[in-house]
């Protein structure tokens, strides 16, 4: 077995199947205050009604000009998510204070997790938040995430319309009235219900993406933390295969509560290889930083297949059986089954190394959009190294058909006739799709039973396929809609 030096990690169960990414105690005290400054206790705990699940609520990033008009007409309920001292010093007129710390707490062995949706509903109801009035959440340039996590929790709990103030309190203070009067707390009945679509991703769902490559993981933390530099976690690094998009890269440098223009943000996402047709899971350290990315991808760009891994690095790094990657490259090891190597996306350095080791053909299972987002031209580099390249795209709306297995066989036969003794690299983003194609080839073209093919791949260290039935043309599920 031949490995690159990128990651040495324990492998999870080989046959975890993934066809789609899918699927605290009592109530927390109120965070508002009465107009005379004295705390006003809630009258009774309010919980979400047992009404049918609904669609994810509408979310919008609004300018300060529009926010001023909405506040003046009393058409929104402002929520100040900044520290209470800042709220007391001055806030948007009519705003209540609700610290984002009340949205999460210890859960089992994890020090911080989101409360259940019924608990969140009780918190919002006691703060006087009603689903009948749109909410305007805001933070400031020092901590714009306080508003993002507030908006995420409101949408997850079933609020139908949430607005986020672009530029935060700094933008408001420069052009509009500031108040020091405390918002009046009036306990409301929460009549929203959580959306039917999945909002949060579980540990098992993230693990299946790592195992199968059917999905994209996005790490929203700073690059230094992503690379595993410094301390602060039980284990440092990132989830194998994850790409890094620091949440701050979406914001302006002079005011981190102010978003960059949409075209600039879309360019950042394209450069990272993100595709709206592919399941995307965002994560960070504790689930806080990733809320901003979730809101932008799912609600602003309206990507339909985005979820947030709330356990994030806190949960992943605490399990020693789960793999960890370090450095800039989010790629997995190279495994050899005879003269065929299976891997994730090779870097320029790794491709040069593999050329020295006798690789003369590279077969990519990545889509054209994925390949276009690479930081280097793989075909041109391979050609300069004397390596032929072939594309058999699997992913998104492409591939996973028996003809792809036949195309792979034809490529191997032609390569053997042309270059006897040369090795073949079969790759995708992190190895999952490539493994699926290799195992399907063993079944269709070499006559192995599926069980024997999987055992052979497992012996070589190659992870298990989830798309085998599709490639074999049996029990094929309908293609998911983007």
CSV table of C-alpha atoms in Angstrom, one decimal:
chain,number,residue,atom,x,y,z
A,1,UNK,CA,0.0,0.0,0.0
A,2,UNK,CA,1.4,3.3,-1.0
A,3,UNK,CA,0.4,6.5,0.7
A,4,UNK,CA,1.0,10.2,0.3
A,5,UNK,CA,2.4,12.1,3.2
A,6,UNK,CA,-0.8,14.3,3.5
A,7,UNK,CA,-2.9,12.5,6.1
A,8,UNK,CA,-2.6,9.3,8.0
A,9,UNK,CA,-6.0,8.7,9.5
A,10,UNK,CA,-8.1,5.9,10.9
A,11,UNK,CA,-10.8,4.7,8.5
A,12,UNK,CA,-14.4,4.6,9.4
A,13,UNK,CA,-16.8,1.7,8.6
A,14,UNK,CA,-16.4,0.8,4.9
A,15,UNK,CA,-20.0,0.3,4.0
A,16,UNK,CA,-21.6,3.5,5.3
A,17,UNK,CA,-24.2,4.4,2.7
A,18,UNK,CA,-24.9,7.9,1.6
A,19,UNK,CA,-27.3,8.8,-1.2
A,20,UNK,CA,-28.3,12.2,0.0
A,21,UNK,CA,-27.1,14.6,2.7
A,22,UNK,CA,-30.3,14.9,4.6
A,23,UNK,CA,-32.0,14.0,6.1
A,24,UNK,CA,-30.1,22.1,28.5
A,25,UNK,CA,-32.3,21.8,30.8
A,26,UNK,CA,-35.3,24.0,31.6
A,27,UNK,CA,-36.2,27.3,30.0
A,28,UNK,CA,-33.7,30.1,30.1
A,29,UNK,CA,-34.5,33.4,31.9
A,30,UNK,CA,-35.7,36.3,29.8
A,31,UNK,CA,-33.0,38.7,28.5
A,32,UNK,CA,-35.2,41.8,28.1
A,33,UNK,CA,-36.0,44.5,30.7
A,34,UNK,CA,-39.0,46.7,31.5
A,35,UNK,CA,-39.0,50.4,30.6
A,36,UNK,CA,-38.2,51.4,34.2
A,37,UNK,CA,-35.0,49.3,34.0
A,38,UNK,CA,-36.1,46.6,36.5
A,39,UNK,CA,-36.1,43.0,35.2
A,40,UNK,CA,-39.5,41.8,34.2
A,41,UNK,CA,-40.0,38.1,34.7
A,42,UNK,CA,-41.9,36.0,32.2
A,43,UNK,CA,-45.4,35.1,32.9
A,44,UNK,CA,-45.2,31.5,31.7
A,45,UNK,CA,-43.0,29.3,29.5
A,46,UNK,CA,-44.1,29.4,25.9
A,47,UNK,CA,-43.2,26.6,23.6
A,48,UNK,CA,-43.6,25.9,19.9
A,49,UNK,CA,-47.1,24.9,18.8
A,50,UNK,CA,-47.5,21.4,17.5
A,51,UNK,CA,-48.4,22.7,14.0
A,52,UNK,CA,-47.3,21.1,10.8
A,53,UNK,CA,-43.7,21.7,9.8
A,54,UNK,CA,-43.2,24.6,7.5
A,55,UNK,CA,-40.7,25.9,5.0
A,56,UNK,CA,-37.5,27.6,6.1
A,57,UNK,CA,-38.4,31.3,6.9
A,58,UNK,CA,-37.3,34.1,4.6
A,59,UNK,CA,-34.0,35.8,5.4
A,60,UNK,CA,-32.7,39.1,4.0
A,61,UNK,CA,-29.7,41.3,4.6
A,62,UNK,CA,-31.1,44.9,4.7
A,63,UNK,CA,-29.4,48.2,4.3
A,64,UNK,CA,-29.5,50.8,7.1
A,65,UNK,CA,-31.8,53.0,5.0
A,66,UNK,CA,-34.4,50.3,4.7
A,67,UNK,CA,-34.0,49.3,8.3
A,68,UNK,CA,-34.7,53.0,9.4
A,69,UNK,CA,-37.9,53.0,7.5
A,70,UNK,CA,-39.0,49.7,8.9
A,71,UNK,CA,-38.2,50.7,12.5
A,72,UNK,CA,-39.9,54.1,12.1
A,73,UNK,CA,-43.1,52.4,10.9
A,74,UNK,CA,-42.8,49.8,13.7
A,75,UNK,CA,-42.9,47.0,11.1
A,76,UNK,CA,-40.0,45.1,12.6
A,77,UNK,CA,-38.9,43.9,16.1
A,78,UNK,CA,-35.2,44.8,16.6
A,79,UNK,CA,-33.1,42.5,18.5
A,80,UNK,CA,-29.7,43.8,19.8
A,81,UNK,CA,-27.4,40.8,20.1
A,82,UNK,CA,-24.4,42.8,21.4
A,83,UNK,CA,-23.1,42.6,25.0
A,84,UNK,CA,-25.6,44.2,27.4
A,85,UNK,CA,-23.2,47.1,28.3
A,86,UNK,CA,-23.3,48.2,24.6
A,87,UNK,CA,-27.0,47.9,24.6
A,88,UNK,CA,-27.4,50.1,27.6
A,89,UNK,CA,-25.1,52.7,26.2
A,90,UNK,CA,-27.3,53.1,23.1
A,91,UNK,CA,-29.3,50.9,20.7
A,92,UNK,CA,-31.9,51.0,17.9
A,93,UNK,CA,-35.1,52.5,19.2
A,94,UNK,CA,-37.5,49.8,20.4
A,95,UNK,CA,-34.8,47.1,20.4
A,96,UNK,CA,-34.7,44.5,23.1
A,97,UNK,CA,-31.5,42.9,24.2
A,98,UNK,CA,-31.0,39.2,23.8
A,99,UNK,CA,-27.5,37.9,24.2
A,100,UNK,CA,-26.6,35.0,21.9
A,101,UNK,CA,-25.1,33.2,24.8
A,102,UNK,CA,-28.6,32.2,25.9
A,103,UNK,CA,-29.1,30.2,22.7
A,104,UNK,CA,-26.6,27.5,23.6
A,105,UNK,CA,-25.3,25.6,26.6
A,106,UNK,CA,-23.6,22.4,27.6
A,107,UNK,CA,-24.9,19.1,26.1
A,108,UNK,CA,-23.5,15.8,27.3
A,109,UNK,CA,-19.7,15.8,26.9
A,110,UNK,CA,-19.8,18.9,24.7
A,111,UNK,CA,-19.3,22.3,26.4
A,112,UNK,CA,-21.6,24.2,24.0
A,113,UNK,CA,-24.4,23.2,21.7
A,114,UNK,CA,-27.6,24.8,20.5
A,115,UNK,CA,-30.6,24.2,22.7
A,116,UNK,CA,-33.5,22.2,21.4
A,117,UNK,CA,-36.0,24.0,19.2
A,118,UNK,CA,-38.7,23.9,21.9
A,119,UNK,CA,-36.2,25.5,24.3
A,120,UNK,CA,-35.3,28.2,21.8
A,121,UNK,CA,-38.9,28.9,21.2
A,122,UNK,CA,-39.4,29.4,25.0
A,123,UNK,CA,-36.4,31.8,25.0
A,124,UNK,CA,-37.7,33.9,22.1
A,125,UNK,CA,-41.3,33.9,23.5
A,126,UNK,CA,-40.1,35.1,26.9
A,127,UNK,CA,-38.1,37.9,25.2
A,128,UNK,CA,-41.3,39.1,23.5
A,129,UNK,CA,-40.4,37.8,20.0
A,130,UNK,CA,-43.5,36.9,18.0
A,131,UNK,CA,-43.6,35.1,14.7
A,132,UNK,CA,-46.2,37.6,13.6
A,133,UNK,CA,-43.6,40.4,13.3
A,134,UNK,CA,-40.4,40.3,11.3
A,135,UNK,CA,-37.2,40.4,13.3
A,136,UNK,CA,-34.3,42.8,12.7
A,137,UNK,CA,-31.2,41.2,14.2
A,138,UNK,CA,-28.0,43.3,14.6
A,139,UNK,CA,-24.6,43.1,16.1
A,140,UNK,CA,-21.5,45.3,15.4
A,141,UNK,CA,-18.2,45.2,13.7
A,142,UNK,CA,-16.5,43.8,16.7
A,143,UNK,CA,-18.8,40.8,16.7
A,144,UNK,CA,-21.1,40.4,13.7
A,145,UNK,CA,-21.5,36.8,14.5
A,146,UNK,CA,-23.8,37.6,17.4
A,147,UNK,CA,-26.5,38.7,14.9
A,148,UNK,CA,-25.8,35.8,12.5
A,149,UNK,CA,-26.2,33.1,15.2
A,150,UNK,CA,-29.4,34.9,16.4
A,151,UNK,CA,-30.8,34.8,12.9
A,152,UNK,CA,-29.9,31.2,12.4
A,153,UNK,CA,-31.6,30.2,15.7
A,154,UNK,CA,-34.7,32.1,14.8
A,155,UNK,CA,-35.0,30.5,11.4
A,156,UNK,CA,-34.3,27.0,12.8
A,157,UNK,CA,-37.0,27.5,15.4
A,158,UNK,CA,-39.6,28.5,12.8
A,159,UNK,CA,-39.7,32.3,12.5
A,160,UNK,CA,-41.1,33.2,9.1
A,161,UNK,CA,-39.1,36.4,8.4
A,162,UNK,CA,-35.7,37.4,9.7
A,163,UNK,CA,-33.7,40.5,8.7
A,164,UNK,CA,-30.0,41.1,9.3
A,165,UNK,CA,-28.8,44.7,9.5
A,166,UNK,CA,-25.9,45.1,7.0
A,167,UNK,CA,-23.1,47.0,8.7
A,168,UNK,CA,-24.5,46.4,12.2
A,169,UNK,CA,-24.9,49.1,14.8
A,170,UNK,CA,-22.0,51.2,13.4
A,171,UNK,CA,-23.9,51.7,10.2
A,172,UNK,CA,-27.1,52.7,12.2
A,173,UNK,CA,-25.3,55.0,14.6
A,174,UNK,CA,-23.9,57.1,11.8
A,175,UNK,CA,-27.2,58.1,10.2
A,176,UNK,CA,-30.1,57.3,12.6
A,177,UNK,CA,-31.5,57.9,16.0
A,178,UNK,CA,-30.0,56.0,19.0
A,179,UNK,CA,-32.0,55.3,22.1
A,180,UNK,CA,-31.2,54.4,25.7
A,181,UNK,CA,-34.7,53.5,26.7
A,182,UNK,CA,-35.1,49.8,27.5
A,183,UNK,CA,-37.3,47.8,25.2
A,184,UNK,CA,-40.5,46.6,27.0
A,185,UNK,CA,-40.6,42.9,27.5
A,186,UNK,CA,-44.0,41.4,26.7
A,187,UNK,CA,-44.2,37.6,26.8
A,188,UNK,CA,-45.6,36.3,23.5
A,189,UNK,CA,-47.0,33.0,22.3
A,190,UNK,CA,-44.6,31.3,19.9
A,191,UNK,CA,-46.7,29.9,17.1
A,192,UNK,CA,-43.9,28.9,14.7
A,193,UNK,CA,-42.7,25.4,14.1
A,194,UNK,CA,-39.3,24.2,12.9
A,195,UNK,CA,-38.9,23.9,9.1
A,196,UNK,CA,-39.4,20.5,7.5
A,197,UNK,CA,-36.1,20.7,5.6
A,198,UNK,CA,-32.9,19.8,7.5
A,199,UNK,CA,-31.1,22.8,8.9
A,200,UNK,CA,-28.4,21.1,11.0
A,201,UNK,CA,-26.2,18.2,10.0
A,202,UNK,CA,-25.3,15.4,12.4
A,203,UNK,CA,-22.0,13.8,13.1
A,204,UNK,CA,-23.0,10.7,11.2
A,205,UNK,CA,-23.9,12.8,8.1
A,206,UNK,CA,-20.5,14.5,8.2
A,207,UNK,CA,-18.7,11.2,8.7
A,208,UNK,CA,-20.5,9.8,5.6
A,209,UNK,CA,-19.3,12.7,3.5
A,210,UNK,CA,-15.8,12.0,4.6
A,211,UNK,CA,-16.2,8.3,3.8
A,212,UNK,CA,-18.0,8.7,0.4
A,213,UNK,CA,-17.0,12.1,-1.0
A,214,UNK,CA,-20.7,12.7,-1.7
A,215,UNK,CA,-20.8,16.3,-0.4
A,216,UNK,CA,-18.7,19.3,0.3
A,217,UNK,CA,-17.4,20.3,3.8
A,218,UNK,CA,-16.6,23.9,4.3
A,219,UNK,CA,-14.5,25.0,7.3
A,220,UNK,CA,-15.4,28.6,8.2
A,221,UNK,CA,-12.5,29.2,10.7
A,222,UNK,CA,-9.4,31.3,10.0
A,223,UNK,CA,-6.8,29.6,7.8
A,224,UNK,CA,-4.3,29.3,10.6
A,225,UNK,CA,-6.8,27.3,12.7
A,226,UNK,CA,-7.8,25.2,9.7
A,227,UNK,CA,-4.2,24.3,9.1
A,228,UNK,CA,-3.8,23.1,12.7
A,229,UNK,CA,-1.5,25.8,13.9
A,230,UNK,CA,-1.5,26.8,17.5
A,231,UNK,CA,-3.5,25.2,20.3
A,232,UNK,CA,-7.0,25.4,21.8
A,233,UNK,CA,-8.6,22.1,20.8
A,234,UNK,CA,-8.2,18.5,21.9
A,235,UNK,CA,-6.8,17.9,18.4
A,236,UNK,CA,-5.9,20.6,16.0
A,237,UNK,CA,-6.5,20.6,12.2
A,238,UNK,CA,-9.6,20.1,10.1
A,239,UNK,CA,-12.0,17.5,8.9
A,240,UNK,CA,-10.4,15.6,5.9
A,241,UNK,CA,-11.6,16.9,2.6
A,242,UNK,CA,-12.9,20.2,3.9
A,243,UNK,CA,-12.2,23.4,2.1
A,244,UNK,CA,-11.4,26.5,4.0
A,245,UNK,CA,-13.5,29.7,3.6
A,246,UNK,CA,-12.8,32.0,6.5
A,247,UNK,CA,-16.2,33.7,7.3
A,248,UNK,CA,-14.3,37.0,7.4
A,249,UNK,CA,-13.5,36.7,3.7
A,250,UNK,CA,-17.2,37.6,3.1
A,251,UNK,CA,-17.0,40.8,5.1
A,252,UNK,CA,-15.4,44.2,4.5
A,253,UNK,CA,-12.1,44.8,6.3
A,254,UNK,CA,-13.2,48.3,7.6
A,255,UNK,CA,-16.4,46.9,9.1
A,256,UNK,CA,-16.8,43.2,9.7
A,257,UNK,CA,-20.5,43.6,10.0
A,258,UNK,CA,-20.7,44.9,6.4
A,259,UNK,CA,-20.9,42.3,3.6
A,260,UNK,CA,-18.8,42.5,0.5
A,261,UNK,CA,-20.7,42.9,-2.8
A,262,UNK,CA,-22.4,39.7,-3.9
A,263,UNK,CA,-20.3,39.3,-7.0
A,264,UNK,CA,-17.1,39.3,-4.9
A,265,UNK,CA,-18.5,36.7,-2.5
A,266,UNK,CA,-19.6,34.5,-5.4
A,267,UNK,CA,-16.1,34.7,-6.8
A,268,UNK,CA,-14.7,33.5,-3.5
A,269,UNK,CA,-17.1,30.6,-3.4
A,270,UNK,CA,-16.2,29.6,-7.0
A,271,UNK,CA,-12.5,29.7,-6.3
A,272,UNK,CA,-13.1,27.3,-3.4
A,273,UNK,CA,-14.8,24.9,-5.8
A,274,UNK,CA,-18.3,25.1,-4.2
A,275,UNK,CA,-21.2,24.1,-6.4
A,276,UNK,CA,-24.9,24.8,-5.5
A,277,UNK,CA,-26.0,21.4,-6.9
A,278,UNK,CA,-23.8,19.5,-4.5
A,279,UNK,CA,-24.7,18.9,-0.8
A,280,UNK,CA,-22.7,21.3,1.3
A,281,UNK,CA,-22.1,21.1,5.1
A,282,UNK,CA,-20.6,24.2,6.8
A,283,UNK,CA,-18.8,24.0,10.2
A,284,UNK,CA,-16.4,25.9,12.4
A,285,UNK,CA,-15.2,25.6,16.0
A,286,UNK,CA,-18.4,25.5,17.9
A,287,UNK,CA,-21.1,26.2,15.3
A,288,UNK,CA,-21.0,30.0,15.7
A,289,UNK,CA,-18.8,31.2,12.9
A,290,UNK,CA,-20.4,28.9,10.4
A,291,UNK,CA,-23.9,30.4,10.9
A,292,UNK,CA,-22.9,33.4,8.7
A,293,UNK,CA,-21.8,31.1,5.9
A,294,UNK,CA,-25.0,29.0,6.2
A,295,UNK,CA,-27.2,32.1,6.0
A,296,UNK,CA,-25.4,33.4,2.9
A,297,UNK,CA,-25.3,30.1,1.0
A,298,UNK,CA,-28.8,28.9,2.0
A,299,UNK,CA,-30.8,32.1,2.2
A,300,UNK,CA,-29.1,34.8,0.2
A,301,UNK,CA,-27.8,32.6,-2.7
A,302,UNK,CA,-30.7,30.1,-2.2
A,303,UNK,CA,-28.6,27.0,-2.4
A,304,UNK,CA,-31.1,24.3,-1.5
A,305,UNK,CA,-28.7,21.6,-0.1
A,306,UNK,CA,-26.8,23.4,2.7
A,307,UNK,CA,-26.7,22.4,6.3
A,308,UNK,CA,-24.7,23.4,9.4
A,309,UNK,CA,-22.8,20.9,11.5
A,310,UNK,CA,-23.6,22.3,14.9
A,311,UNK,CA,-21.2,20.0,16.7
A,312,UNK,CA,-18.4,21.3,14.5
A,313,UNK,CA,-14.8,20.9,15.4
A,314,UNK,CA,-15.6,20.7,19.1
A,315,UNK,CA,-17.4,17.4,18.6
A,316,UNK,CA,-15.2,16.0,15.8
A,317,UNK,CA,-11.9,16.7,17.4
A,318,UNK,CA,-13.0,15.1,20.7
A,319,UNK,CA,-13.4,11.7,19.1
A,320,UNK,CA,-10.0,10.0,18.7
A,321,UNK,CA,-11.4,7.5,16.2
A,322,UNK,CA,-12.2,10.2,13.7
A,323,UNK,CA,-9.5,11.4,11.2
A,324,UNK,CA,-7.9,14.8,11.3
A,325,UNK,CA,-6.1,16.6,8.5
A,326,UNK,CA,-3.5,19.3,9.0
A,327,UNK,CA,-1.9,21.8,6.6
A,328,UNK,CA,-3.4,23.6,3.6
A,329,UNK,CA,-4.2,20.7,1.5
A,330,UNK,CA,-7.6,19.1,2.4
A,331,UNK,CA,-6.8,15.8,0.7
A,332,UNK,CA,-6.6,12.2,1.7
A,333,UNK,CA,-3.9,9.5,1.3
A,334,UNK,CA,-3.1,7.6,-1.9
A,335,UNK,CA,-3.9,3.9,-1.8
A,336,UNK,CA,-2.7,1.3,-4.3
A,337,UNK,CA,-4.4,-1.8,-5.6
A,338,UNK,CA,-1.8,-3.2,-8.0
A,339,UNK,CA,-1.0,-0.6,-10.6
A,340,UNK,CA,-4.1,1.5,-9.9
A,341,UNK,CA,-3.8,4.2,-7.2
A,342,UNK,CA,-7.0,5.7,-5.7
A,343,UNK,CA,-6.8,9.1,-4.0
A,344,UNK,CA,-8.3,12.5,-3.4
A,345,UNK,CA,-7.3,15.6,-5.5
A,346,UNK,CA,-3.5,15.6,-5.9
A,347,UNK,CA,-1.6,18.8,-5.4
A,348,UNK,CA,1.0,20.0,-7.8
A,349,UNK,CA,3.7,18.5,-5.6
A,350,UNK,CA,2.0,15.2,-5.2
A,351,UNK,CA,1.4,14.9,-8.9
A,352,UNK,CA,5.1,15.5,-9.6
A,353,UNK,CA,5.9,12.9,-7.0
A,354,UNK,CA,3.5,10.3,-8.5
A,355,UNK,CA,5.0,11.0,-12.0
A,356,UNK,CA,8.4,10.1,-10.5
A,357,UNK,CA,6.8,6.9,-9.1
A,358,UNK,CA,5.6,5.8,-12.5
A,359,UNK,CA,2.1,7.2,-12.9
A,360,UNK,CA,1.4,7.7,-16.6
A,361,UNK,CA,-2.3,8.2,-16.6
A,362,UNK,CA,-4.6,10.3,-14.4
A,363,UNK,CA,-8.3,9.7,-14.5
A,364,UNK,CA,-10.4,12.4,-12.7
A,365,UNK,CA,-13.9,11.7,-11.4
A,366,UNK,CA,-14.4,15.4,-10.6
A,367,UNK,CA,-16.9,17.6,-12.5
A,368,UNK,CA,-15.7,20.3,-14.9
A,369,UNK,CA,-16.7,23.0,-12.5
A,370,UNK,CA,-14.6,21.4,-9.7
A,371,UNK,CA,-11.6,21.1,-12.0
A,372,UNK,CA,-11.9,24.7,-13.2
A,373,UNK,CA,-11.8,25.9,-9.6
A,374,UNK,CA,-8.3,24.3,-8.9
A,375,UNK,CA,-5.5,26.6,-8.2
A,376,UNK,CA,-3.4,25.0,-11.0
A,377,UNK,CA,-4.1,23.5,-14.5
A,378,UNK,CA,-4.0,19.8,-13.8
A,379,UNK,CA,-4.1,18.8,-17.4
A,380,UNK,CA,-1.3,21.1,-18.4
A,381,UNK,CA,0.9,20.0,-15.6
A,382,UNK,CA,0.2,16.4,-16.2
A,383,UNK,CA,1.1,16.8,-19.9
A,384,UNK,CA,4.4,18.5,-19.0
A,385,UNK,CA,5.2,15.5,-16.8
A,386,UNK,CA,4.4,13.0,-19.6
A,387,UNK,CA,1.1,11.9,-18.0
A,388,UNK,CA,-2.1,11.4,-20.0
A,389,UNK,CA,-5.4,12.6,-18.5
A,390,UNK,CA,-9.0,11.4,-18.9
A,391,UNK,CA,-12.2,12.8,-17.3
A,392,UNK,CA,-15.0,10.6,-16.1
A,393,UNK,CA,-17.1,13.1,-14.1
A,394,UNK,CA,-19.2,11.8,-11.2
A,395,UNK,CA,-21.0,14.2,-9.0
A,396,UNK,CA,-23.8,16.7,-8.9
A,397,UNK,CA,-26.0,15.9,-11.9
A,398,UNK,CA,-23.3,14.0,-13.8
A,399,UNK,CA,-22.3,10.4,-13.9
A,400,UNK,CA,-22.9,7.4,-11.7
A,401,UNK,CA,-24.1,5.3,-14.6
A,402,UNK,CA,-23.0,1.9,-16.1
A,403,UNK,CA,-21.5,3.7,-19.1
A,404,UNK,CA,-19.0,5.3,-16.7
A,405,UNK,CA,-17.7,1.9,-15.7
A,406,UNK,CA,-17.3,1.0,-19.4
A,407,UNK,CA,-15.5,4.2,-20.0
A,408,UNK,CA,-13.1,3.4,-17.2
A,409,UNK,CA,-12.4,-0.1,-18.6
A,410,UNK,CA,-11.8,1.4,-22.1
A,411,UNK,CA,-9.3,3.8,-20.6
A,412,UNK,CA,-7.4,1.1,-18.8
A,413,UNK,CA,-7.3,-1.1,-21.9
A,414,UNK,CA,-6.0,1.7,-24.1
A,415,UNK,CA,-3.5,2.7,-21.4
A,416,UNK,CA,-2.2,-0.9,-21.1
A,417,UNK,CA,-1.7,-1.2,-24.9
A,418,UNK,CA,0.0,2.2,-25.1
A,419,UNK,CA,2.1,2.2,-22.0
A,420,UNK,CA,2.7,-1.2,-20.4
A,421,UNK,CA,4.0,-0.9,-16.9
A,422,UNK,CA,2.7,2.6,-16.3
A,423,UNK,CA,0.6,3.2,-13.2
A,424,UNK,CA,-2.9,4.8,-13.2
A,425,UNK,CA,-4.1,7.4,-10.7
A,426,UNK,CA,-7.9,7.4,-10.2
A,427,UNK,CA,-9.0,10.4,-8.1
A,428,UNK,CA,-11.8,12.7,-7.1
A,429,UNK,CA,-11.9,15.4,-4.4
A,430,UNK,CA,-11.2,13.2,-1.4
A,431,UNK,CA,-11.4,9.6,-2.7
A,432,UNK,CA,-15.0,8.5,-2.3
A,433,UNK,CA,-16.2,8.7,-5.9
A,434,UNK,CA,-12.9,7.2,-7.2
A,435,UNK,CA,-13.4,4.3,-4.8
A,436,UNK,CA,-16.9,3.7,-6.1
A,437,UNK,CA,-15.7,3.6,-9.7
A,438,UNK,CA,-12.9,1.2,-8.9
A,439,UNK,CA,-15.1,-1.2,-7.0
A,440,UNK,CA,-17.7,-1.2,-9.7
A,441,UNK,CA,-15.0,-1.9,-12.3
A,442,UNK,CA,-13.9,-5.0,-10.2
A,443,UNK,CA,-17.5,-6.3,-10.3
A,444,UNK,CA,-18.4,-5.5,-13.9
A,445,UNK,CA,-15.1,-6.0,-15.7
A,446,UNK,CA,-13.1,-8.4,-13.5
A,447,UNK,CA,-16.0,-10.7,-12.4
A,448,UNK,CA,-15.8,-10.2,-8.7
A,449,UNK,CA,-18.9,-10.3,-6.5
A,450,UNK,CA,-19.7,-7.0,-4.9
A,451,UNK,CA,-18.7,-8.5,-1.5
A,452,UNK,CA,-15.3,-9.7,-2.9
A,453,UNK,CA,-14.7,-6.4,-4.7
A,454,UNK,CA,-15.4,-4.4,-1.5
A,455,UNK,CA,-13.1,-6.8,0.5
A,456,UNK,CA,-10.3,-6.4,-2.0
A,457,UNK,CA,-10.6,-2.6,-1.9
A,458,UNK,CA,-10.8,-2.6,1.9
A,459,UNK,CA,-7.6,-4.7,2.1
A,460,UNK,CA,-5.9,-2.0,0.0
A,461,UNK,CA,-7.2,0.7,2.4
A,462,UNK,CA,-9.7,2.1,-0.1
A,463,UNK,CA,-12.9,3.4,1.5
A,464,UNK,CA,-16.3,1.9,0.7
A,465,UNK,CA,-18.6,3.0,-2.1
A,466,UNK,CA,-22.1,4.3,-1.6
A,467,UNK,CA,-22.8,4.7,-5.4
A,468,UNK,CA,-22.1,1.1,-6.3
A,469,UNK,CA,-25.7,0.3,-7.1
A,470,UNK,CA,-26.0,3.3,-9.4
A,471,UNK,CA,-22.8,2.4,-11.3
A,472,UNK,CA,-24.0,-1.2,-11.7
A,473,UNK,CA,-27.3,0.1,-13.0
A,474,UNK,CA,-29.5,-1.5,-10.2
A,475,UNK,CA,-31.9,0.1,-7.8
A,476,UNK,CA,-30.8,3.5,-9.0
A,477,UNK,CA,-32.4,6.4,-7.0
A,478,UNK,CA,-33.8,9.5,-8.8
A,479,UNK,CA,-31.3,12.2,-9.3
A,480,UNK,CA,-31.8,14.8,-6.6
A,481,UNK,CA,-32.8,18.3,-7.8
A,482,UNK,CA,-30.3,21.0,-7.2
